[in-house]
PDB file of C-alpha atoms in Angstrom:
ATOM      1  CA  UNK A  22      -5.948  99.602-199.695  1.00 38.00           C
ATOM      2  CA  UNK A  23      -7.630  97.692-196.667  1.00 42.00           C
ATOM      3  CA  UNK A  24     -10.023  94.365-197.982  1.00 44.00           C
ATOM      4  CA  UNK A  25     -12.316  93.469-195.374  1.00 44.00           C
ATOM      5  CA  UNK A  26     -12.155  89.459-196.061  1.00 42.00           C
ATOM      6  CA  UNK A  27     -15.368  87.873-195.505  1.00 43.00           C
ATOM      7  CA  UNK A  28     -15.760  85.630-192.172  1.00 38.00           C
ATOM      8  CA  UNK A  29     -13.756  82.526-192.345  1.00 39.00           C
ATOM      9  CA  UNK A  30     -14.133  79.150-190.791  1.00 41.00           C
ATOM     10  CA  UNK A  31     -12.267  80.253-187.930  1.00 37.00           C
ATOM     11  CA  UNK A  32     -14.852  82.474-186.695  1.00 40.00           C
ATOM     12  CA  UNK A  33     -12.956  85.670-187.548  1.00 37.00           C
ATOM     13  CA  UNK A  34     -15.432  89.083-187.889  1.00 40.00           C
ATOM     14  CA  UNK A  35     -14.636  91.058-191.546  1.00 41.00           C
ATOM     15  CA  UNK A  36     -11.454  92.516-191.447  1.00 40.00           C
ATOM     16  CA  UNK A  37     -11.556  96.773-191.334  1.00 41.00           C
ATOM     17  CA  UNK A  38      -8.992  99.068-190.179  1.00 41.00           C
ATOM     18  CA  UNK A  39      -8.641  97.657-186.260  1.00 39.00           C
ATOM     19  CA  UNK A  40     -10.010  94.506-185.568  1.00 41.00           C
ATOM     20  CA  UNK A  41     -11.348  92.936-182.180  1.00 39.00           C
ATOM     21  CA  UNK A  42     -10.874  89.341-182.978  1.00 43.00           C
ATOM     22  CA  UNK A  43     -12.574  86.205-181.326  1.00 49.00           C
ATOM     23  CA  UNK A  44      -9.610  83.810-181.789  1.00 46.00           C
ATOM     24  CA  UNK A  45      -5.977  84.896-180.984  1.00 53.00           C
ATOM     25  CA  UNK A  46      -3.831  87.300-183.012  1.00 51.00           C
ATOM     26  CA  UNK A  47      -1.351  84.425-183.676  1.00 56.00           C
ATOM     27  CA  UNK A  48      -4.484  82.608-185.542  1.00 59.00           C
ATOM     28  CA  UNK A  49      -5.058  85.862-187.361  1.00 55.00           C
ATOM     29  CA  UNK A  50      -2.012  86.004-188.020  1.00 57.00           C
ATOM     30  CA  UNK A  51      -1.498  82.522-189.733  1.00 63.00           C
ATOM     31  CA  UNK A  52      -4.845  82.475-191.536  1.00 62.00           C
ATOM     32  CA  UNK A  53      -3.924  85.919-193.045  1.00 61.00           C
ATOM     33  CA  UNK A  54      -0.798  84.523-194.272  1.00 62.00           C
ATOM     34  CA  UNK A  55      -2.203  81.337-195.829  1.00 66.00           C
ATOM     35  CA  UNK A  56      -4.534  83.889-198.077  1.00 62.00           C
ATOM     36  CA  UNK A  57      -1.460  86.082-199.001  1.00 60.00           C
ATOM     37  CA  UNK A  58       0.378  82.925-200.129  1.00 62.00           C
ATOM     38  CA  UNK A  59      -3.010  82.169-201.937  1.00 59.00           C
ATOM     39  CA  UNK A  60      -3.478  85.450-203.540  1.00 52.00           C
ATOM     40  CA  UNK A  61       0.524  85.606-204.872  1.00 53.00           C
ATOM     41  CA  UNK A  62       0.403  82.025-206.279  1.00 52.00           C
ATOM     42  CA  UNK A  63      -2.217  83.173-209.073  1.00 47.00           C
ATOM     43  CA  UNK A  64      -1.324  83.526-212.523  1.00 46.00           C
ATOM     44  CA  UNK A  65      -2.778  87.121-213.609  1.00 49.00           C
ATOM     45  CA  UNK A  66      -4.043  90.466-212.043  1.00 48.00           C
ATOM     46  CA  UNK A  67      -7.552  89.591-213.171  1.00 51.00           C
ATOM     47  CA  UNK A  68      -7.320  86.476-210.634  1.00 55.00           C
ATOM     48  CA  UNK A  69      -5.462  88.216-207.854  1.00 51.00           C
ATOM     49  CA  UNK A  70      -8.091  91.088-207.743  1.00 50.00           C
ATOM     50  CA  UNK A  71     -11.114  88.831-208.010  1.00 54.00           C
ATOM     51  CA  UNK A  72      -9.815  86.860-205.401  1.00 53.00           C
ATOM     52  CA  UNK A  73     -10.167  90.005-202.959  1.00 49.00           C
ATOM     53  CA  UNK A  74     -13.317  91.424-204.491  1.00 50.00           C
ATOM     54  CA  UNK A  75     -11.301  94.432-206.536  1.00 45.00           C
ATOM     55  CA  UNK A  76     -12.446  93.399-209.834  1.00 42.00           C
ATOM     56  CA  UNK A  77     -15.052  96.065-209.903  1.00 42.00           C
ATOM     57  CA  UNK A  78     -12.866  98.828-209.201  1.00 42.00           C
ATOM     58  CA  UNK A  79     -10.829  98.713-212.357  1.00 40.00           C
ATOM     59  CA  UNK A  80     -12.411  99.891-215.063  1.00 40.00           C
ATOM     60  CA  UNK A  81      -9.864  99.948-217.760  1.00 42.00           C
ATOM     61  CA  UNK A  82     -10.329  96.929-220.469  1.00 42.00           C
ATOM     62  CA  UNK A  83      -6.310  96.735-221.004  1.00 42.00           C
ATOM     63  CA  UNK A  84      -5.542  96.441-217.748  1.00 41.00           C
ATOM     64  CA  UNK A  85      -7.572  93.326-217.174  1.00 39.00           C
ATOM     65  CA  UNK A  86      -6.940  91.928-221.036  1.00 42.00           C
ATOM     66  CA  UNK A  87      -3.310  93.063-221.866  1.00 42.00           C
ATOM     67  CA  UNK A  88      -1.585  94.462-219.178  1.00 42.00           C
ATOM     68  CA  UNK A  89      -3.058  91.878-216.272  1.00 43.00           C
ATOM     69  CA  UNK A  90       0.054  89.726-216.500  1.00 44.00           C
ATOM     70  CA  UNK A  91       2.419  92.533-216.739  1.00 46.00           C
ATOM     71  CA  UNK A  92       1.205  94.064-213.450  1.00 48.00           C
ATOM     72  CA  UNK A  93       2.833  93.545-209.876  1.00 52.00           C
ATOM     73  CA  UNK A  94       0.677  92.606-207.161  1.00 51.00           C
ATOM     74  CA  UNK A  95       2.025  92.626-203.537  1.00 54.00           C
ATOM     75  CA  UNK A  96       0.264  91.453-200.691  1.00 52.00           C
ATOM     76  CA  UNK A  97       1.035  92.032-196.761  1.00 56.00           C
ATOM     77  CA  UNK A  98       0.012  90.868-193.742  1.00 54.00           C
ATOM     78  CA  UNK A  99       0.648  93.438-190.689  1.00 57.00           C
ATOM     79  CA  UNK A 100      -0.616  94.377-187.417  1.00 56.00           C
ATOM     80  CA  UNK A 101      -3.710  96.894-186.353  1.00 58.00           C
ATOM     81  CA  UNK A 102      -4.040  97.457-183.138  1.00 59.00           C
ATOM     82  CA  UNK A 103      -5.117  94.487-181.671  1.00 57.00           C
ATOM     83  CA  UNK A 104      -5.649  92.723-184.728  1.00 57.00           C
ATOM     84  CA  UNK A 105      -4.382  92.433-188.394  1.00 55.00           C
ATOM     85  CA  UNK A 106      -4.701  93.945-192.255  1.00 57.00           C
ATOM     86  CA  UNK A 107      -4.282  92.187-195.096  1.00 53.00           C
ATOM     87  CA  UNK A 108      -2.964  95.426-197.420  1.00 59.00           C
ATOM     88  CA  UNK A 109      -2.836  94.998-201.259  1.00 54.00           C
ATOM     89  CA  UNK A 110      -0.672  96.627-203.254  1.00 55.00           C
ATOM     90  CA  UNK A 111      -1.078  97.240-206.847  1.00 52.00           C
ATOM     91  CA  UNK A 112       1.001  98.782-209.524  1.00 53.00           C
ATOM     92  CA  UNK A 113      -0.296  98.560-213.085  1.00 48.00           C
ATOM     93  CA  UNK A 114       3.295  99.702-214.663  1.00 52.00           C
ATOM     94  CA  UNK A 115       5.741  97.030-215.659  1.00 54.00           C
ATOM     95  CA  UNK A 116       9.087  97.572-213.768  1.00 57.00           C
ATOM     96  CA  UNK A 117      12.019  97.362-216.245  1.00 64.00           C
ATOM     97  CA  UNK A 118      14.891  95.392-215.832  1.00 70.00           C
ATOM     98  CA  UNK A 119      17.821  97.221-213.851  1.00 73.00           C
ATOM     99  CA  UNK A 120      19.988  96.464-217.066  1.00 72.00           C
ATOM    100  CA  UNK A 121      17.535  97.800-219.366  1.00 73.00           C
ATOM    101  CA  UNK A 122      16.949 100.824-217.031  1.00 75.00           C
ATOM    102  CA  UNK A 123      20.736 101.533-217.485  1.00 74.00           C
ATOM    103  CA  UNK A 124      20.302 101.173-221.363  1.00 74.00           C
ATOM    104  CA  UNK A 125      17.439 103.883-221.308  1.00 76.00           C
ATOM    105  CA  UNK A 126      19.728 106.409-218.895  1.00 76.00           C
ATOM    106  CA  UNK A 127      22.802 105.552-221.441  1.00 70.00           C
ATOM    107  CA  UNK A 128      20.750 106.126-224.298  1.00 74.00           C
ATOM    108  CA  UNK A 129      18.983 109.564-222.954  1.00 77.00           C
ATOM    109  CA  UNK A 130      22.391 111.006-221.600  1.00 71.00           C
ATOM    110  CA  UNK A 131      23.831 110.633-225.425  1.00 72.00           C
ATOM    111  CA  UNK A 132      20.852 112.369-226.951  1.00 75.00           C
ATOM    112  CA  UNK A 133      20.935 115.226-224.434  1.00 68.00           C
ATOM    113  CA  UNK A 134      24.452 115.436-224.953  1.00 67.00           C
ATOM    114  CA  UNK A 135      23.934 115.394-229.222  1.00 76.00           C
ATOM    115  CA  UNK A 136      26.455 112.571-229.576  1.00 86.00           C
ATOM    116  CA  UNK A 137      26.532 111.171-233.285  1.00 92.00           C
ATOM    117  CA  UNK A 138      23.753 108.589-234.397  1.00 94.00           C
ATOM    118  CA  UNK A 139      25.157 105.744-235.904  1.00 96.00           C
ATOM    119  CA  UNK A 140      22.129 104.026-238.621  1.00 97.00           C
ATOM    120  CA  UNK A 141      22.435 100.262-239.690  1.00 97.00           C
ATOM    121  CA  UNK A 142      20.110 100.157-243.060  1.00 97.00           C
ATOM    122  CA  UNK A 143      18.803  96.660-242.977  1.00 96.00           C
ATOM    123  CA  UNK A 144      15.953  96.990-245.971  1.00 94.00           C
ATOM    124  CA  UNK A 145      18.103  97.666-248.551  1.00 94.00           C
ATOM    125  CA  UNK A 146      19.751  94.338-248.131  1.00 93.00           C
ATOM    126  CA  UNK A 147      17.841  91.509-246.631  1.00 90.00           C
ATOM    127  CA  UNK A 148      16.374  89.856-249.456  1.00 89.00           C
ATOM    128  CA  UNK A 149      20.326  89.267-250.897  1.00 87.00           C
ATOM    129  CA  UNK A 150      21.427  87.697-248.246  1.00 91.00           C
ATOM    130  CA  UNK A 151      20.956  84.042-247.338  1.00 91.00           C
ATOM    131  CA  UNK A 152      19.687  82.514-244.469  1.00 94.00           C
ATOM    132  CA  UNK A 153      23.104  81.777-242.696  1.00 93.00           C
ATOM    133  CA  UNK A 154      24.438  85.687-243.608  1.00 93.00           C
ATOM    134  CA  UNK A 155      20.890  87.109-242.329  1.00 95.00           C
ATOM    135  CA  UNK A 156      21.739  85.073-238.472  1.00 95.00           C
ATOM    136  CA  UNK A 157      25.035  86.138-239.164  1.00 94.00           C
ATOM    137  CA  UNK A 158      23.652  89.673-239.332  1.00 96.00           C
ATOM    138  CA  UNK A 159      21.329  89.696-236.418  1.00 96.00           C
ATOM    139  CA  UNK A 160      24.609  88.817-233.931  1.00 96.00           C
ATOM    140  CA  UNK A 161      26.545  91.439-235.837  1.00 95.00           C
ATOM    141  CA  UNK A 162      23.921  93.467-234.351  1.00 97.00           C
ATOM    142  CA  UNK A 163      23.752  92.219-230.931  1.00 95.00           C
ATOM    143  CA  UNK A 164      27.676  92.798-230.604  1.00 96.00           C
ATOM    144  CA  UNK A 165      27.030  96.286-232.012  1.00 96.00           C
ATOM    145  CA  UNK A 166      24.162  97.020-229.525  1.00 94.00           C
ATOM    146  CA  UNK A 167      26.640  95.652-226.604  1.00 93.00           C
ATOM    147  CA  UNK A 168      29.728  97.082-227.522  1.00 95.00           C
ATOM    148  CA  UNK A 169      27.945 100.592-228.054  1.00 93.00           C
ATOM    149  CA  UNK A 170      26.763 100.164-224.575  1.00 88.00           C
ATOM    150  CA  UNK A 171      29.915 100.036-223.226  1.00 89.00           C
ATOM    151  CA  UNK A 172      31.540 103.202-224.537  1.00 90.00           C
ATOM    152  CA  UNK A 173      32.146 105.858-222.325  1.00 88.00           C
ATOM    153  CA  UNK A 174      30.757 107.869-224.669  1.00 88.00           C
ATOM    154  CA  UNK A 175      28.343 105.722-226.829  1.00 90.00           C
ATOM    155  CA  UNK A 176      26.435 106.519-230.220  1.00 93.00           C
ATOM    156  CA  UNK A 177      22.527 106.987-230.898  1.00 92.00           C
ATOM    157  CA  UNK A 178      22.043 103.959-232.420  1.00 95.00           C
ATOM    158  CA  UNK A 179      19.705 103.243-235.183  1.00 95.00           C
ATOM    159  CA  UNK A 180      18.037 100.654-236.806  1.00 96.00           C
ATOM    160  CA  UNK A 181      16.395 101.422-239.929  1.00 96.00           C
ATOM    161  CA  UNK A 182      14.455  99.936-243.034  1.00 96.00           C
ATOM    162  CA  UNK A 183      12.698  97.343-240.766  1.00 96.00           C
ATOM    163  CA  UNK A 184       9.944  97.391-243.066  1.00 94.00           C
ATOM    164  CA  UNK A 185      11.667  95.489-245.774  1.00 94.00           C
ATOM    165  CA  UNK A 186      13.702  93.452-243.354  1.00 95.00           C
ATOM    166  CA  UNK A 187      11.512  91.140-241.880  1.00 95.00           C
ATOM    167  CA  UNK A 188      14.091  88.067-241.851  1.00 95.00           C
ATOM    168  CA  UNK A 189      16.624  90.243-239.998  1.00 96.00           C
ATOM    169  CA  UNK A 190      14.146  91.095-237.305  1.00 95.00           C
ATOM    170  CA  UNK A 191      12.884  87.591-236.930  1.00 95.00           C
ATOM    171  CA  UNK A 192      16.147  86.336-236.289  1.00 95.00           C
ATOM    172  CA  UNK A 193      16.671  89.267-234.158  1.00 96.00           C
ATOM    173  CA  UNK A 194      13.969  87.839-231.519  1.00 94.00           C
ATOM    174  CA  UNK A 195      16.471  84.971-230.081  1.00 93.00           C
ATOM    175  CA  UNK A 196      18.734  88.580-228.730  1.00 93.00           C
ATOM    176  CA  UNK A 197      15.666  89.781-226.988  1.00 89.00           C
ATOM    177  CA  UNK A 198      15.883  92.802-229.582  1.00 93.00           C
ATOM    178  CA  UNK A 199      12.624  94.588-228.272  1.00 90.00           C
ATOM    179  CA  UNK A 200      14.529  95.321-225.205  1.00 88.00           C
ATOM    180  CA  UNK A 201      17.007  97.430-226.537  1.00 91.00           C
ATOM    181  CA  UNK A 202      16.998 101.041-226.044  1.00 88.00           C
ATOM    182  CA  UNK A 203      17.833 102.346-230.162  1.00 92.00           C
ATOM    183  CA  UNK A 204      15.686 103.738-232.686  1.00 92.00           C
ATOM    184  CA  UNK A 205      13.625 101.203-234.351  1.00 94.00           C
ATOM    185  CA  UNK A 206      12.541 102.890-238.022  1.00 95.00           C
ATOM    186  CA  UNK A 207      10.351 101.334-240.559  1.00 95.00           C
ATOM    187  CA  UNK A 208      11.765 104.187-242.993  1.00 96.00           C
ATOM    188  CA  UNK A 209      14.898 103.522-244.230  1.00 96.00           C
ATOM    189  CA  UNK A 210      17.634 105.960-243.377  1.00 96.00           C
ATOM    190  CA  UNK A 211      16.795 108.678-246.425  1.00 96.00           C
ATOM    191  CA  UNK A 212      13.230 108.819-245.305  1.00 95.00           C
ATOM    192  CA  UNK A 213      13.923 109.199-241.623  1.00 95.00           C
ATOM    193  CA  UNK A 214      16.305 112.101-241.884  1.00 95.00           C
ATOM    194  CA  UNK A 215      17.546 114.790-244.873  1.00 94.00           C
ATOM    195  CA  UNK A 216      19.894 113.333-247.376  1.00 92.00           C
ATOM    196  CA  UNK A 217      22.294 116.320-246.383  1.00 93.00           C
ATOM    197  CA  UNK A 218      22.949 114.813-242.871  1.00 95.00           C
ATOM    198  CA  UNK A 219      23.830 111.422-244.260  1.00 97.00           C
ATOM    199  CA  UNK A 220      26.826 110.014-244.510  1.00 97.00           C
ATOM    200  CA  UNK A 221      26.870 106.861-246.171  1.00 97.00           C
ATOM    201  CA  UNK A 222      30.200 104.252-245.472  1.00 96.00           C
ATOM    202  CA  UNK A 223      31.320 102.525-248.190  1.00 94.00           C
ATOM    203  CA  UNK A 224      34.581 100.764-249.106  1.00 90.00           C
ATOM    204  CA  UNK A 225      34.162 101.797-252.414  1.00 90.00           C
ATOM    205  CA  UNK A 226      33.582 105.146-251.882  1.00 93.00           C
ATOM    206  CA  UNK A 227      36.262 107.909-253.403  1.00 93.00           C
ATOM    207  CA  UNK A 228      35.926 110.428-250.740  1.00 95.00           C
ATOM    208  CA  UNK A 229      37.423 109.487-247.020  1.00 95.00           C
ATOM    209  CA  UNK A 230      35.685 110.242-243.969  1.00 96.00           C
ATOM    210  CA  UNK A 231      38.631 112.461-242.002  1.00 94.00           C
ATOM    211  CA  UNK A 232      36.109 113.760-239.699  1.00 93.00           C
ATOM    212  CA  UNK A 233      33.028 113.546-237.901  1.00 92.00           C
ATOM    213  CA  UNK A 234      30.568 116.912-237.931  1.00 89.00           C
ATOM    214  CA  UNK A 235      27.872 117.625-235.845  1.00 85.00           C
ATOM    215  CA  UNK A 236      24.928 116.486-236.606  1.00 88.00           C
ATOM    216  CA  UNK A 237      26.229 113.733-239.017  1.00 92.00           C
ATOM    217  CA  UNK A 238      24.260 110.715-239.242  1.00 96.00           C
ATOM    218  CA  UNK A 239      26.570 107.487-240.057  1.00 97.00           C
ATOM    219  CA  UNK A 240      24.767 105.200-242.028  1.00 97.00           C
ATOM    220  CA  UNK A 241      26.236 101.127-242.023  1.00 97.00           C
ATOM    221  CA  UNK A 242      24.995  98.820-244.350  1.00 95.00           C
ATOM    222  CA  UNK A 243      23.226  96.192-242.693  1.00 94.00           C
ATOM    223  CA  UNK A 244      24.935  93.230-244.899  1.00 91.00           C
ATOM    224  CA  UNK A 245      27.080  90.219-244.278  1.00 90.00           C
ATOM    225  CA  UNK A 246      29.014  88.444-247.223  1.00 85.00           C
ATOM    226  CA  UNK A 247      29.780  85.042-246.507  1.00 82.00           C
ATOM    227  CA  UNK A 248      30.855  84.346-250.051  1.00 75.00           C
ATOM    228  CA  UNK A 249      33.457  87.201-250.579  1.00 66.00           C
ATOM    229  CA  UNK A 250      32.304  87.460-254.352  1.00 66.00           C
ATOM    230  CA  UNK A 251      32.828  90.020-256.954  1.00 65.00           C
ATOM    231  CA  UNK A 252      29.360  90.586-257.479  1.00 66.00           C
ATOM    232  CA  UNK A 253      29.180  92.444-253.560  1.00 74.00           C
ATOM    233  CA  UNK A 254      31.607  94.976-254.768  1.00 80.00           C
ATOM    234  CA  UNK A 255      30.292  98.282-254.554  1.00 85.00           C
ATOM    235  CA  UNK A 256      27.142  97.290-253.185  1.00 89.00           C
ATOM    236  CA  UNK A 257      26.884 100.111-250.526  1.00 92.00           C
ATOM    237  CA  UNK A 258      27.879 102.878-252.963  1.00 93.00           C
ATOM    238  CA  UNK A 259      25.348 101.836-255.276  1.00 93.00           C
ATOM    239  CA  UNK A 260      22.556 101.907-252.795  1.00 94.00           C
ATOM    240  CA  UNK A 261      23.382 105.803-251.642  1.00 95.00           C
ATOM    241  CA  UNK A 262      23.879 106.535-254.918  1.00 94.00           C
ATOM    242  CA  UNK A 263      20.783 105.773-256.097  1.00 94.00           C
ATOM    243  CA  UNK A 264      19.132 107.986-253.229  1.00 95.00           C
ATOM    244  CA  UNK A 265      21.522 111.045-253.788  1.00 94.00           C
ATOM    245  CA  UNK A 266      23.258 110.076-250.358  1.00 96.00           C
ATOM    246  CA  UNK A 267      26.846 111.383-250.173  1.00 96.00           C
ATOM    247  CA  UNK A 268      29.337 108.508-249.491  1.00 96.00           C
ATOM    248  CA  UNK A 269      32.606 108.124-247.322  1.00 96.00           C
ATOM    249  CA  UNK A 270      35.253 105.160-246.925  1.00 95.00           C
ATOM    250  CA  UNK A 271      37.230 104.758-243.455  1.00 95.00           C
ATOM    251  CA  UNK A 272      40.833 106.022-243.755  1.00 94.00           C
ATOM    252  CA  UNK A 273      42.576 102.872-244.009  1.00 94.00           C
ATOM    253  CA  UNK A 274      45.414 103.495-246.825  1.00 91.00           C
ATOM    254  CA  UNK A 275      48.803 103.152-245.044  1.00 90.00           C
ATOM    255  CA  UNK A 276      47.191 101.202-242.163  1.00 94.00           C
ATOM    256  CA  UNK A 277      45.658  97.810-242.980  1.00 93.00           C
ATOM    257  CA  UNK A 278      44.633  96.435-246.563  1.00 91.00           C
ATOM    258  CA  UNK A 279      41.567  93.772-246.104  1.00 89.00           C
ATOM    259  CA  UNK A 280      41.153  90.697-248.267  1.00 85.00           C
ATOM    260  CA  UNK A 281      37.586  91.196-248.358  1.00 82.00           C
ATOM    261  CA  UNK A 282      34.347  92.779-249.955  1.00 75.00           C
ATOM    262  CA  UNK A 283      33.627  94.796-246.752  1.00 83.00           C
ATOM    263  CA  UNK A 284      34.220  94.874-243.226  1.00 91.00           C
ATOM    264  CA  UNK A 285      32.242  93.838-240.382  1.00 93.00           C
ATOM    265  CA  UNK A 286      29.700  96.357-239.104  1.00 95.00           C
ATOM    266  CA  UNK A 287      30.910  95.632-236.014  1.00 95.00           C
ATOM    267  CA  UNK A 288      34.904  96.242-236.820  1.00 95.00           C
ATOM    268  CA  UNK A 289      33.331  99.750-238.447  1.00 96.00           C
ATOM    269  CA  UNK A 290      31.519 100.548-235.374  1.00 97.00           C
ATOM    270  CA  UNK A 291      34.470  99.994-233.430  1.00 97.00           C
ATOM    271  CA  UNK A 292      36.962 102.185-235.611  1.00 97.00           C
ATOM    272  CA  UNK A 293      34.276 105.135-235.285  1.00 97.00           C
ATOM    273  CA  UNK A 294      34.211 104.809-231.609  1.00 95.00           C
ATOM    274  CA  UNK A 295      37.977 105.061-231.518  1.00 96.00           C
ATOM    275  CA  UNK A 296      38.313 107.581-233.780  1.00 96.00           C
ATOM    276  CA  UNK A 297      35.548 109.470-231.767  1.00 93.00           C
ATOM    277  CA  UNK A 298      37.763 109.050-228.119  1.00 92.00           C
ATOM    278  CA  UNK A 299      41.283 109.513-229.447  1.00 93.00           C
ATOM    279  CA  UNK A 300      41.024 111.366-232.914  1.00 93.00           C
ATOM    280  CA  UNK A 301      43.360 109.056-234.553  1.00 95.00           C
ATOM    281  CA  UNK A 302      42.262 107.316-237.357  1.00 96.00           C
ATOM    282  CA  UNK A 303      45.975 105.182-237.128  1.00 95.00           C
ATOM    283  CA  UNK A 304      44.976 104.593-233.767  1.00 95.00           C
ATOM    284  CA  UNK A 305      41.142 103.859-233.830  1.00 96.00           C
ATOM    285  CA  UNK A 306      41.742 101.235-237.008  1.00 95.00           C
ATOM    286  CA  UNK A 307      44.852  99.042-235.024  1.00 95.00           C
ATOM    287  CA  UNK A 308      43.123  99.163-231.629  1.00 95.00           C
ATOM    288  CA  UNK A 309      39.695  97.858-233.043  1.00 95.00           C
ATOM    289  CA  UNK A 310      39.365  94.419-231.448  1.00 95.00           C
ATOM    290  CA  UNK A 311      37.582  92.719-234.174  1.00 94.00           C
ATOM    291  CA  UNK A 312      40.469  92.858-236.619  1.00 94.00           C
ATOM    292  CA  UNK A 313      42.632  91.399-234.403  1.00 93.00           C
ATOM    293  CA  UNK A 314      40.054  87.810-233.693  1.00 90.00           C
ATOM    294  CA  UNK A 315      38.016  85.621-236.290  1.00 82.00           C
ATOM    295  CA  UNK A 316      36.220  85.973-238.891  1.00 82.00           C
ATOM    296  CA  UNK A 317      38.312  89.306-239.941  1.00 89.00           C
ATOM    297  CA  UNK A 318      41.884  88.535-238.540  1.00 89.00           C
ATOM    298  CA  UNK A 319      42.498  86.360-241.374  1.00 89.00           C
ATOM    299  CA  UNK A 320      41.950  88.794-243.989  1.00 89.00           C
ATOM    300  CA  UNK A 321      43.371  91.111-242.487  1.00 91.00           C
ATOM    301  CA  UNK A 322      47.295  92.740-243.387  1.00 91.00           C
ATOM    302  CA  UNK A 323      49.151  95.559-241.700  1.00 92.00           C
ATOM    303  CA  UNK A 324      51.239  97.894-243.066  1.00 88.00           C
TER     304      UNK A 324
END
C-alpha cells in the first residue's frame, strides 16, 4: 500500500505513486527514512497504523485490542520514478518460530502416518504430589516433549487431565509449554478416547505389554515419587482399574530389577521408543539412556 505523507517541513508535495519533488531525491530520500525508523520504533500495530493514517481501514476490534502486538509491520523506503514511496507492509498473522514450525511438521507427519499416541494423565495425580515432585514432574515433561522430538519416528503425544492439574501446568509455564505442538486435553485419558484403545502402564500390572497394536493409546501416569514409599505401590493400577482401563507392565523380568515404586516417565518413554525402532524389548530397556544417569542409575540392577 502507497501513504501519501502529508507535506513536511522540507517543502515536499504528498507523496502518490511518482513524485515530482521540489528538494532533491537524496533529501527525499533521508526524510523518508527518518519516518520509517519512526514508524518501526513504536510499540503496537494500533500506533504504527495511526502514525500513517491506516487506523480507519481496519475494522476488526481484535486486531487493534489483541492481536496489535502480535502483528508484523514492515516499512520501506524505495524509488518512483523520479521520486520515492514509503510502502507499508502489514501482516496480521503471527509468524511462528522456525523451531516450533518444525514441531508442527513433526507432529502432522506422525498423525498422517498413524504412529502411536503416547498420553501422560496428569489429573489423576496432582493433588498427591508435593510441591518439589509436581516441578519435578513438569521437567519430566519437558525431557519427554524433547526427546519425542527427536525420534526418527516420534509419538502423538498427549497431555491429558489438565483440568484437575492446575499445579502441573503452572509449573509447566517456566518450559514455555504453550508452544509445544501435543494434545492439550482437559478430559482425562478415559473421556478423551474409548476405554478399549487404552492401554494403561503400570508396574504392578499382571499382564506384560509384548506388543504395540494399531491404534493403541499408551497411557503414563503423570506422577513423580520422591519418597519411594509403600503407600505409591500400585498407584497406577488402581487408577485404571477404577475406570475399567486394561493395564500392562514393560517386559523387564530377566533384564533389569528397579529399587523403586515406578520408573521415570521419561525412562518409559524411552523404552517404548526403542522397542518401537528395533522390536527388542532386551534391547529397548538396556539402551534407554535414563537408566544408565541420575536419579534412576542408582536403583537400578542388571541381570
Amino acid at each position: 500500500t502507497v501513504q501519501s505523507l502529508p507535506a513536511p517541513d522540507l517543502g515536499l508535495q504528498p507523496l502518490s505513486g511518482t513524485v515530482v519533488p521540489r528538494v532533491p531525491v537524496c533529501e527525499q530520500f533521508t526524510y523518508l527514512q527518518r519516518r520509517a525508523r519512526q514508524l518501526r520504533s513504536r510499540e503496537t500495530l494500533h500506533g504504527r497504523l495511526a502514525a500513517l493514517g491506516y487506523l480507519s481501514t481496519i475494522t476488526s476490534p481484535s486486531v487493534l485490542a489483541g492481536e496489535a502486538a502480535a502483528a508484523r509491520v514492515s516499512v520501506r523506503v524505495q524509488a518512483a520514478g523520479s521520486g520515492a514511496e514509503l510502502r507499508l507492509f502489514v501482516c496480521l498473522r503471527q509468524r511462528q518460530p522456525r523451531r516450533q514450525r518444525r514441531a508442527a511438521a513433526v507432529a502432522a507427519s506422525a498423525e498422517a502416518a498413524g504412529r502411536t499416541v503416547v498420553a501422560f494423565d496428569l489429573g489423576s495425580y496432582a493433588s498427591a504430589m508435593t510441591d518439589a515432585e509436581v516441578g519435578a514432574m513438569a521437567r519430566q515433561l519437558g525431557l519427554c516433549y524433547g526427546y519425542n522430538r527427536g525420534l526418527p519416528q516420534p509419538f502423538r503425544l498427549a497431555l491429558c487431565g489438565l483440568r484437575d492439574a492446575a499445579p502441573v501446568a503452572a509449573r509447566l509455564e517456566a518450559h514455555c509449554w504453550r508452544s509445544w505442538v501435543l494434545g492439550r486435553h482437559e478430559e482425562p485419558p478415559w473421556g478423551t478416547w474409548p476405554a478399549a484403545s487404552l492401554v494403561y502402564l503400570s508396574a504392578d500390572a499382571e499382564a506384560t505389554l509384548d506388543r504395540i497394536e494399531a491404534g493403541d493409546v499408551l497411557v503414563i501416569g503423570g506422577v513423580v515419587d520422591h519418597a519411594n514409599v509403600a503407600s505409591r505401590v500400585g498407584l497406577a493400577r488402581g487408577v485404571a482399574e477404577a475406570h475399567a482401563v486394561r493395564t500392562a507392565r514393560l517386559p523387564l523380568d530377566g533384564i533389569v530389577s528397579v529399587r523403586k515404586t515406578s520408573l521415570t516417565c521419561l525412562a518409559v518413554l524411552q523404552i517404548l521408543a526403542n522397542f518401537a525402532e528395533s522390536g527388542d524389548w532386551a534391547a529397548a530397556v538396556r539402551e534407554a539412556p535414563a537408566l544408565h544417569c541420575a536419579p534412576m542409575r542408582k536403583y537400578v540392577v542388571w541381570h
